[in-house]
CSV table of C-alpha atoms and ligand atoms in Angstrom, one decimal:
chain,number,residue,atom,x,y,z
A,181,MET,CA,156.4,135.8,100.0
A,182,THR,CA,154.7,133.7,102.6
A,183,ASP,CA,153.6,134.1,106.1
A,184,SER,CA,153.8,130.6,107.6
A,185,ALA,CA,152.5,131.9,110.8
A,186,ASP,CA,149.1,132.0,109.3
A,187,GLU,CA,149.1,128.3,108.0
A,188,GLY,CA,146.2,126.7,109.6
A,189,ALA,CA,144.2,129.7,110.1
A,190,SER,CA,140.5,129.1,109.5
A,191,THR,CA,138.0,130.7,107.0
A,192,LEU,CA,135.1,132.7,108.7
A,193,ALA,CA,131.8,133.7,107.2
A,194,PRO,CA,131.3,137.4,107.7
A,195,ASP,CA,128.5,137.1,110.1
A,196,ASP,CA,130.5,134.6,112.2
A,197,ALA,CA,133.4,137.0,112.3
A,198,PHE,CA,131.1,139.9,113.4
A,199,ALA,CA,129.6,137.7,116.3
A,200,MET,CA,132.9,136.6,117.2
A,201,LEU,CA,134.4,140.2,117.7
A,202,GLY,CA,131.2,141.5,119.2
A,203,ASP,CA,132.5,141.3,122.7
A,204,GLU,CA,134.5,143.7,124.9
A,205,THR,CA,136.8,141.2,126.5
A,206,ARG,CA,137.8,139.7,123.0
A,207,MET,CA,138.7,143.2,121.8
A,208,GLU,CA,140.6,143.9,124.8
A,209,ILE,CA,142.6,140.6,124.1
A,210,LEU,CA,143.2,141.5,120.5
A,211,GLN,CA,144.4,145.0,121.4
A,212,ALA,CA,146.7,143.7,124.2
A,213,LEU,CA,148.1,141.3,121.6
A,214,GLY,CA,148.5,144.1,119.1
A,215,ASN,CA,150.6,146.2,121.5
A,216,ALA,CA,152.9,143.1,122.2
A,217,THR,CA,156.1,142.6,120.2
A,218,GLU,CA,156.3,138.8,121.1
A,219,PRO,CA,154.2,136.1,122.0
A,220,VAL,CA,152.3,136.5,125.3
A,221,SER,CA,151.7,133.9,127.9
A,222,PHE,CA,148.2,132.9,129.2
A,223,SER,CA,148.6,134.7,132.6
A,224,GLU,CA,150.4,137.9,131.1
A,225,LEU,CA,147.6,138.3,128.7
A,226,HIS,CA,145.0,137.6,131.5
A,227,ASP,CA,146.7,140.5,133.5
A,228,ASP,CA,146.3,142.8,130.5
A,229,VAL,CA,142.5,142.5,130.2
A,230,SER,CA,139.7,143.7,132.7
A,231,VAL,CA,137.9,140.4,133.3
A,232,ARG,CA,139.1,138.7,136.4
A,233,ASP,CA,137.5,135.3,136.2
A,234,SER,CA,139.8,132.9,134.5
A,235,GLY,CA,137.1,130.6,133.2
A,236,GLN,CA,135.4,133.7,131.4
A,237,PHE,CA,138.8,134.8,130.2
A,238,ASN,CA,139.7,131.4,129.0
A,239,TYR,CA,136.3,131.0,127.2
A,240,HIS,CA,136.8,134.3,125.2
A,241,LEU,CA,140.4,133.7,124.4
A,242,ASN,CA,139.5,130.2,122.9
A,243,LYS,CA,137.0,132.0,120.6
A,244,LEU,CA,139.6,134.0,119.1
A,245,VAL,CA,142.2,131.2,118.8
A,246,GLY,CA,142.1,129.8,115.2
A,247,HIS,CA,141.1,132.7,113.0
A,248,PHE,CA,142.3,135.8,114.9
A,249,VAL,CA,144.8,134.5,117.3
A,250,GLU,CA,147.6,131.9,117.1
A,251,GLN,CA,148.5,129.8,119.9
A,252,THR,CA,152.2,128.7,119.9
A,253,GLU,CA,154.6,127.2,122.3
A,254,ASP,CA,155.7,130.6,123.4
A,255,GLY,CA,152.4,131.9,124.0
A,256,TYR,CA,149.5,133.7,122.1
A,257,ARG,CA,150.0,136.1,119.1
A,258,LEU,CA,147.9,137.8,116.5
A,259,ARG,CA,147.3,136.2,113.2
A,260,GLN,CA,147.0,138.5,110.1
A,261,ALA,CA,143.2,138.6,110.6
A,262,GLY,CA,143.7,139.9,114.1
A,263,ARG,CA,146.1,142.4,113.0
A,264,ARG,CA,143.8,143.8,110.5
A,265,VAL,CA,141.3,144.2,113.1
A,266,ILE,CA,143.6,146.1,115.1
A,267,GLU,CA,144.7,148.3,112.1
A,268,ALA,CA,141.0,149.2,111.4
A,269,ILE,CA,140.6,150.3,115.1
A,270,LEU,CA,143.8,152.3,115.2
A,271,SER,CA,143.1,154.1,111.8
A,272,GLY,CA,140.0,155.5,113.7
A,273,ALA,CA,137.7,154.1,111.1
A,274,VAL,CA,135.7,152.2,113.7
A,275,THR,CA,135.9,154.5,116.7
A,276,LYS,CA,136.4,158.0,115.7
A,277,ALA,CA,134.5,160.8,113.8
A,278,PRO,CA,136.7,163.9,113.6
A,279,LYS,CA,135.6,166.9,111.6
A,280,PHE,CA,136.9,170.2,110.7
A,281,GLU,CA,135.0,173.1,109.3
A,282,LEU,CA,135.6,174.9,105.8
A,283,THR,CA,139.1,176.3,105.9
A,284,THR,CA,140.9,178.1,103.1
A,285,ILE,CA,144.4,176.8,102.6
A,286,ASP,CA,147.5,177.8,100.7
A,287,GLU,CA,147.0,175.6,97.6
A,288,GLN,CA,145.5,176.9,94.1
A,289,CYS,CA,142.6,175.5,92.2
A,290,HIS,CA,144.4,173.6,89.1
A,291,TYR,CA,141.5,175.2,86.8
A,292,CYS,CA,141.5,178.8,87.6
A,293,GLY,CA,144.4,179.5,90.0
A,294,ALA,CA,142.3,180.8,92.9
A,295,GLN,CA,142.5,179.6,96.4
A,296,ILE,CA,141.0,176.3,97.5
A,297,ALA,CA,139.1,175.4,100.5
A,298,VAL,CA,138.7,172.0,102.5
A,299,ARG,CA,136.4,170.6,105.1
A,300,TYR,CA,136.6,167.1,106.7
A,301,SER,CA,133.5,165.0,107.5
A,302,GLU,CA,132.7,161.3,107.1
A,303,GLU,CA,136.4,160.5,106.6
A,304,ARG,CA,136.5,162.5,103.4
A,305,VAL,CA,138.5,165.6,102.7
A,306,GLN,CA,136.2,167.7,100.5
A,307,ILE,CA,137.9,170.3,98.2
A,308,TYR,CA,136.2,173.4,96.8
A,309,CYS,CA,137.4,176.2,94.5
A,310,THR,CA,136.6,179.6,96.0
A,311,ASN,CA,136.3,181.2,92.6
A,312,CYS,CA,135.3,178.6,89.8
A,313,GLU,CA,132.8,176.0,89.2
A,314,GLY,CA,135.3,173.2,89.9
A,315,ALA,CA,134.9,169.7,88.6
A,316,TYR,CA,131.6,168.6,90.0
A,317,ALA,CA,128.1,169.8,90.9
A,318,SER,CA,127.8,169.1,94.6
A,319,PRO,CA,124.9,168.2,96.6
A,320,ARG,CA,124.9,171.2,98.8
A,321,PRO,CA,123.3,172.9,100.8
A,322,THR,CA,122.0,170.2,102.9
A,323,ASP,CA,125.0,168.2,103.3
A,324,GLU,CA,127.5,171.0,103.1
A,325,PRO,CA,125.6,173.9,104.9
A,326,ASP,CA,128.9,175.9,105.7
A,327,VAL,CA,130.0,176.0,102.1
A,328,PRO,CA,129.1,179.1,100.2
A,329,GLY,CA,126.9,178.7,97.1
A,330,ASP,CA,129.6,180.0,94.7
A,331,TYR,CA,132.3,177.5,95.7
A,332,GLY,CA,132.9,174.9,93.1
A,333,SER,CA,133.5,171.2,94.0
A,334,LEU,CA,136.9,169.8,93.2
A,335,GLY,CA,136.0,166.5,94.6
A,336,ALA,CA,136.6,164.6,97.9
A,337,MET,CA,139.4,162.3,99.0
A,338,LEU,CA,139.2,159.6,101.5
A,339,LEU,CA,141.4,160.0,104.8
A,340,PRO,CA,140.8,157.9,107.8
A,341,PRO,CA,140.5,159.8,111.2
A,342,ALA,CA,144.2,158.9,112.1
A,343,GLY,CA,145.2,161.1,109.2
A,344,VAL,CA,143.4,164.2,110.6
A,345,GLU,CA,144.7,164.0,114.1
A,346,GLY,CA,147.5,166.4,114.8
A,347,ARG,CA,147.3,167.8,111.4
A,348,THR,CA,146.3,171.3,110.2
A,349,PRO,CA,143.8,171.2,107.3
A,350,GLU,CA,146.6,172.0,104.9
A,351,ALA,CA,148.7,169.1,106.1
A,352,ALA,CA,145.5,166.8,106.0
A,353,TYR,CA,144.9,167.9,102.4
A,354,ARG,CA,148.4,167.0,101.5
A,355,ALA,CA,148.2,163.6,103.4
A,356,ALA,CA,144.8,162.7,101.6
A,357,TRP,CA,146.2,163.6,98.4
A,358,THR,CA,149.5,161.4,98.8
A,359,TRP,CA,147.5,158.6,100.3
A,360,GLY,CA,144.6,158.9,97.8
A,361,ASN,CA,147.1,159.0,94.9
A,362,LEU,CA,148.7,155.6,96.0
A,363,GLU,CA,145.2,154.3,96.0
A,364,ILE,CA,144.6,155.7,92.5
A,365,LEU,CA,147.9,154.0,91.3
A,366,ALA,CA,146.7,150.7,92.8
A,367,MET,CA,143.3,151.0,91.1
A,368,ALA,CA,144.9,152.0,87.7
A,369,SER,CA,146.9,149.0,88.1
A,370,GLY,CA,143.8,146.9,88.4
A,371,ILE,CA,144.4,145.9,92.1
A,372,CYS,CA,142.0,147.1,95.0
A,373,PRO,CA,143.9,149.2,97.4
A,374,ARG,CA,141.7,148.0,100.3
A,375,CYS,CA,141.7,144.2,99.8
A,376,SER,CA,144.0,143.3,96.8
A,377,ALA,CA,141.3,141.6,94.6
A,378,ASP,CA,140.8,142.8,91.0
A,379,THR,CA,139.1,146.1,90.1
A,380,GLU,CA,136.7,146.5,87.2
A,381,PRO,CA,136.4,149.7,85.6
A,382,THR,CA,133.2,150.9,84.0
A,383,ILE,CA,132.7,154.1,81.7
A,384,ASP,CA,129.7,156.4,81.7
A,385,ILE,CA,129.2,158.9,78.9
A,386,CYS,CA,127.0,161.9,79.0
A,387,GLU,CA,125.5,161.9,75.6
A,388,ASP,CA,124.1,165.5,76.2
A,389,HIS,CA,127.2,166.9,77.5
A,390,ASN,CA,127.7,170.8,77.7
A,391,SER,CA,130.4,172.0,79.7
A,392,THR,CA,131.2,175.3,77.9
A,393,GLU,CA,130.2,177.1,81.2
A,394,GLY,CA,132.3,174.8,83.4
A,395,ILE,CA,129.9,172.1,84.8
A,396,CYS,CA,127.5,170.3,82.4
A,397,GLY,CA,123.7,170.6,83.5
A,398,SER,CA,123.0,167.3,82.5
A,399,CYS,CA,125.7,165.0,84.3
A,400,GLY,CA,126.9,167.7,86.8
A,401,ARG,CA,130.6,167.2,85.7
A,402,ARG,CA,133.3,168.9,83.9
A,403,TYR,CA,134.0,165.9,81.5
A,404,ALA,CA,131.6,163.8,79.5
A,405,VAL,CA,133.6,160.5,80.1
A,406,PHE,CA,133.5,159.5,83.6
A,407,LEU,CA,135.4,156.5,85.0
A,408,THR,CA,134.1,154.3,88.0
A,409,SER,CA,136.4,151.5,89.2
A,410,ASN,CA,134.7,149.0,91.5
A,411,CYS,CA,136.3,146.2,93.6
A,412,THR,CA,135.1,142.7,92.5
A,413,ASN,CA,135.5,141.5,96.1
A,414,CYS,CA,134.9,144.3,98.8
A,415,ASN,CA,132.9,147.6,98.5
A,416,TYR,CA,135.8,149.8,97.5
A,417,LYS,CA,134.8,152.1,94.7
A,418,ILE,CA,136.5,155.2,93.2
A,419,GLY,CA,135.5,157.5,90.4
A,420,GLY,CA,136.9,160.4,88.5
A,421,GLY,CA,137.8,161.7,85.1
A,422,LEU,CA,139.0,159.0,82.4
A,423,PHE,CA,142.5,160.2,82.6
A,424,LEU,CA,143.1,158.7,86.1
A,425,ALA,CA,142.8,155.4,84.4
A,426,PHE,CA,146.1,155.9,82.6
A,427,CYS,CA,148.0,157.6,85.4
A,428,THR,CA,150.5,154.6,85.7
A,429,ILE,CA,151.3,154.1,82.0
A,430,THR,CA,155.1,154.3,81.2
A,431,PRO,CA,154.9,157.1,78.7
A,432,LEU,CA,153.0,159.3,81.1
A,433,LEU,CA,155.4,158.5,83.9
A,434,SER,CA,158.3,159.3,81.6
A,435,PHE,CA,156.6,162.6,80.8
A,436,LEU,CA,156.2,163.3,84.4
A,437,LEU,CA,159.7,162.7,85.2
A,438,GLU,CA,161.1,164.7,82.4
A,439,HIS,CA,159.2,167.6,83.9
A,440,ASP,CA,160.9,167.0,87.2
A,441,ILE,CA,157.3,165.7,88.8
A,442,ASN,CA,157.5,163.0,91.3
A,443,PRO,CA,154.3,160.9,90.8
A,444,ILE,CA,154.7,158.6,93.7
A,445,SER,CA,155.9,160.8,96.6
A,446,PRO,CA,154.9,164.3,95.5
A,447,ASP,CA,155.9,167.5,97.3
A,448,VAL,CA,153.6,170.6,97.4
A,449,THR,CA,154.6,171.7,93.9
A,450,ASP,CA,154.2,168.3,92.3
A,451,ILE,CA,150.7,167.7,94.0
A,452,HIS,CA,149.7,171.1,92.1
A,453,LYS,CA,151.2,170.0,88.9
A,454,LEU,CA,149.7,166.5,89.2
A,455,ASN,CA,146.4,167.9,89.7
A,456,ARG,CA,146.7,169.9,86.5
A,457,VAL,CA,147.9,166.8,84.6
A,458,HIS,CA,145.4,164.4,85.8
A,459,GLU,CA,142.2,166.7,86.1
A,460,ASP,CA,142.7,169.5,83.7
A,461,TYR,CA,142.8,168.0,80.4
A,462,THR,CA,140.9,168.3,77.1
A,463,GLU,CA,138.5,165.5,76.1
A,464,ASP,CA,137.7,165.2,72.4
A,465,ILE,CA,135.3,162.5,71.8
A,466,LEU,CA,136.1,161.3,68.3
A,467,THR,CA,133.3,158.8,67.9
A,468,ILE,CA,130.7,158.1,70.5
A,469,ASN,CA,129.6,154.5,69.5
A,470,PRO,CA,132.1,152.8,69.7
A,471,LEU,CA,133.7,155.2,72.1
A,472,LYS,CA,137.0,156.8,70.8
A,473,VAL,CA,138.2,159.7,72.9
A,474,ARG,CA,141.4,161.7,72.8
A,475,LEU,CA,142.7,163.0,76.1
A,476,THR,CA,145.2,166.0,76.0
A,477,THR,CA,147.1,167.5,79.1
A,478,THR,CA,149.7,169.8,79.2
A,479,ILE,CA,152.6,171.1,81.5
A,480,GLU,CA,154.7,173.9,81.2
A,481,GLY,CA,153.3,174.3,77.4
A,482,ASP,CA,154.3,170.6,76.6
A,483,GLU,CA,151.5,168.4,75.5
A,484,PHE,CA,150.8,164.8,76.4
A,485,ALA,CA,148.0,163.1,74.4
A,486,LEU,CA,146.4,159.6,74.2
A,487,THR,CA,143.6,158.1,72.2
A,488,VAL,CA,141.4,155.4,73.9
A,489,ASP,CA,138.5,153.2,73.6
A,490,GLU,CA,135.7,152.0,75.8
A,491,ASP,CA,137.9,149.0,76.9
A,492,LEU,CA,140.6,151.6,77.9
A,493,GLU,CA,142.8,150.3,75.1
A,494,ILE,CA,145.3,152.9,74.0
A,495,SER,CA,145.5,153.3,70.3
A,496,ASP,CA,148.0,156.2,70.4
A,497,VAL,CA,150.2,158.1,72.6
A,498,SER,CA,152.1,161.2,71.9
A,499,TYR,CA,154.3,163.6,74.0
B,151,ZN,ZN1,139.1,177.4,90.3
B,152,ZN,ZN1,127.2,166.0,80.9
B,153,ZN,ZN1,138.6,145.3,97.5
């Protein structure tokens, strides 16, 4: 695929990009072009922004032409970089900070079956079990003062402010799950869901792991082997149990489909089952150095197991 409209677009250092966008008139120009379906003439564009002096307007427009805006015979239009700026603004990431308080929703914990509760803050849907220890020790009570001390953390999922608006906490949870799942699928495929550069997985092993009571006192997690995937280009980073690294492998997808689970566009029941498959597995560390670990998950009594090493190479799969 090519985008010939972006031929001739310039490269910009991050400092220059921020400086170039740090002006109200320029943001108005980008937004006006973002609302347009076809190229906009100089005079129409001028009518759409608040600055009346045409010399001033022309000055700001010219700053954007090149990297963010393309000047064509038919008028001005956004280049891809300009569209990305508008996307970031419309996602609410730049301008909004909605919150919702801790709310119990009609969804069960994949470990113990009790009801879960969610809250939204700093663009994250934080998830708790109202009964068990969950998957992670969480940094309460300072950061999450409204969360009772006996609620266990089931982790957090990113969701831009646009994903919260007009949705109930339950709908926001499901949107965050589906959106986050698509990010995990990209990450597990080695591609950053934010910027498309390569991701690099790293593995942490808790050598003093003891999770017989649920959460290990040493690492604060349910599983000893923890996966973090970092983008090699932007600051995107995601972490979770090791099983997540394998959520796109063909045998697992076959296993899920055989059990009528849609791993791409899950409904409410699928989300619950996928949580169980991806997060409620057993971890048998066969050797620690070099690492060899067997992960076993079940659905409706059927087992899926894989043996992997520290390079995430799979030596054995069975189901
Ligand atoms: Zn629970
Ligand atoms: Zn541990
Ligand atoms: Zn990235």
